[in-house]
Amino acid sequence: MRSHLLNDTTAEQYRRSVTDGVERVAAKLAATDRPFTGVTVDALAPRIERIDLDTPLLDTAAVLDELEEVYLRDAIYFHHPRYLAHLNCPVVIPAVLGEAVLSAVNSSLDTWDQSAGGTLIERKLIDWTNARIGLGENADGVFTSGGTQSNLQALLLAREESKTDSLAKLRIFASEVSHFSVKKSAKLLGLGQDSVVSIPVGHDKRMQTVALARELERCKQDGLVPMAVVATAGTTDFGSIDPLPEIGELCEQYGVWMHVDAAYGCGLLASLRHRHRIDGIERADSVTVDYHKSFFQPVSSSAVLVRDASTLRHATYHAEYLNPRRMVSERIPNQVDKSLQTTRRFDALKLWMTLRVMGADGIGELFDEVCDLAVEGWKLLAADPRFDVVVEPTLSTLVFRYIPAAVTDPAEIDRANLYARKALFASGDAVVAGTKVGARHYLKFTLLNPETTAADIAAVLDLIAGHAEQYLGESLDRAS
Ligand SMILES: Cc1ncc(COP(=O)(O)O)c(C=O)c1O
């Protein structure tokens, strides 16, 4: 069994195994004609259940054959131009190369003595990101597992900086379309059920700053403590960007921590044409960026950035066995002092490889392309009487619903849209997402693949209309 350990004597076997695996995946990617096979849970589960994990196959080729059966054949392929559902991007090759390197070397970015250059590379990428945001000379940050963890850490720092004796008094302000990780974070941070104040958005799905000002004032009058305002730069559904400069003003006026959740909108940091859309982000006390959403990086690749490096001390604990306090005065760079995690992947390497091979402009160009595509998609939807589209895109999502000419009952229209999404998924021809706007069910395209064309969008809209009409036809038959 020692022959399976990756070391100097097994280097050749490693080369062969990885090459075999890469061959399989490359062949698969080249041959995917649909983003999904439409496999059902009931069809797939028995194939996985019958595998006896106590009886290994011992042979890599046989395991890869098995993997084809249980995973590769029926995976959801984000690189396919008709995968239009969630915030998943196709990945760039330099990042995948980085992924292969980082897991083989297996650095852990908690301490210098487990990572060496890895730590310095991560630090340089944090500095690079901070410079793009404009957070200033004292900024810092750390890579995280994703936007959820970044938001949690940012709000932890905000809580600690709020210096209150009563957690029950703390309030976080976030728009009604902010990401649910804000509420989850509040719970994890021991804040009360009412701690997240939902601020209404306008028709453009951006936070209404008049309402924010009113709530901040009310909070003060009620003797409560405003802990943080979470501005979203790229909401999950609409891609809308809250008015960052105005929110920055209010945060300054009320002495509140400003967190910008740019998990999605961070792609604009590299944009050649749309960077101005996140102007005001430089006022933040903390920022969430998800490179695995709009920098075309494999999961995971994310970071939390802070204006004041010293605030990261709220995540610092020392242990004799890992990062004794004396190491700080010895200036040994231990990233664990800044992180919620201990053992931590060297995800930064993927972004490093990407920037070194493609450059930031290369990433920005790809993101600009999907933003342009969303505008084309919006034009198609706005001109098509079969659909209602909610808002013009700021980034690359489109929220819309099919509205049949002959049906007026909103509940029946809901059912037709829900059916269309499900039927499309089952067909595997395309994958789209769904959400609710008010009480009504809508469909959503998240466009993150520069290979998707307006013709793809038009074709998927026709498929949706076809499925919805089929539902309505059958519904009529049922009723008669
Ligand atoms: C605006 C926003 N913030 C945070 C998150 C959470 O990010 P992650 O899924 O990487 O934890 C998402 C995910 O979609 C998001 O859209």
XYZ file of N, CA and C in Angstrom, residues 2 43 55 66 73 94 104 125 139 152 160 178 182 184 200 238 241 310 314 330 340 352 361 376 400 416 428 435:
84
model
N 2.098 1.122 0.475
C 3.003 2.284 0.448
C 3.187 2.806 -0.981
N -32.245 6.919 -10.145
C -31.438 6.118 -11.089
C -29.981 6.066 -10.636
N -14.107 -2.988 -0.179
C -13.479 -3.866 -1.179
C -12.890 -3.001 -2.291
N -15.166 3.060 -13.016
C -16.277 3.129 -12.061
C -16.723 4.580 -11.871
N -20.165 10.651 -15.902
C -21.163 10.610 -16.971
C -22.325 11.571 -16.691
N -5.032 27.719 -16.464
C -3.932 27.937 -15.517
C -4.351 27.675 -14.065
N -0.911 18.271 -4.923
C 0.212 17.309 -4.905
C 1.264 17.739 -3.883
N -1.112 38.176 -3.223
C -2.414 38.253 -3.897
C -3.418 39.066 -3.082
N -4.168 47.887 4.702
C -5.120 46.806 4.441
C -4.451 45.432 4.539
N -18.910 35.813 7.214
C -18.895 35.500 8.648
C -17.714 36.168 9.340
N -16.720 42.472 17.034
C -15.684 42.720 18.045
C -15.324 44.196 18.118
N -30.080 40.740 -0.015
C -28.691 40.349 0.310
C -28.621 38.835 0.474
N -25.615 36.375 5.479
C -25.595 37.480 6.457
C -26.398 37.046 7.693
N -27.214 33.981 8.497
C -26.571 32.801 9.101
C -25.412 33.254 9.990
N -35.312 47.847 2.417
C -35.956 47.631 1.109
C -35.090 48.084 -0.068
N -30.012 39.375 -8.860
C -30.139 40.440 -9.866
C -28.804 41.048 -10.288
N -25.995 46.322 -7.678
C -24.925 46.829 -6.813
C -25.491 47.958 -5.967
N -5.077 45.491 11.662
C -5.074 45.132 13.087
C -6.397 44.493 13.513
N -8.809 39.819 15.932
C -9.958 39.182 16.572
C -10.068 37.709 16.190
N 9.172 37.538 16.361
C 10.220 37.031 15.452
C 9.847 37.292 13.982
N -10.096 32.013 10.215
C -10.990 31.191 11.024
C -10.606 29.719 10.918
N -2.846 32.878 -8.608
C -1.463 33.244 -8.984
C -1.156 32.770 -10.405
N -6.109 41.502 -17.023
C -6.938 41.954 -18.154
C -7.632 40.771 -18.831
N -27.379 41.511 -24.068
C -28.032 40.923 -25.264
C -29.235 40.086 -24.865
N -36.524 36.337 -14.996
C -37.648 36.494 -15.918
C -38.653 35.383 -15.687
N -46.531 26.818 -14.237
C -45.977 26.597 -15.583
C -44.467 26.850 -15.586
N -31.944 17.714 -19.563
C -30.496 17.935 -19.635
C -30.078 18.885 -20.750
N -36.089 31.510 -8.812
C -36.135 32.316 -7.592
C -37.540 32.886 -7.470
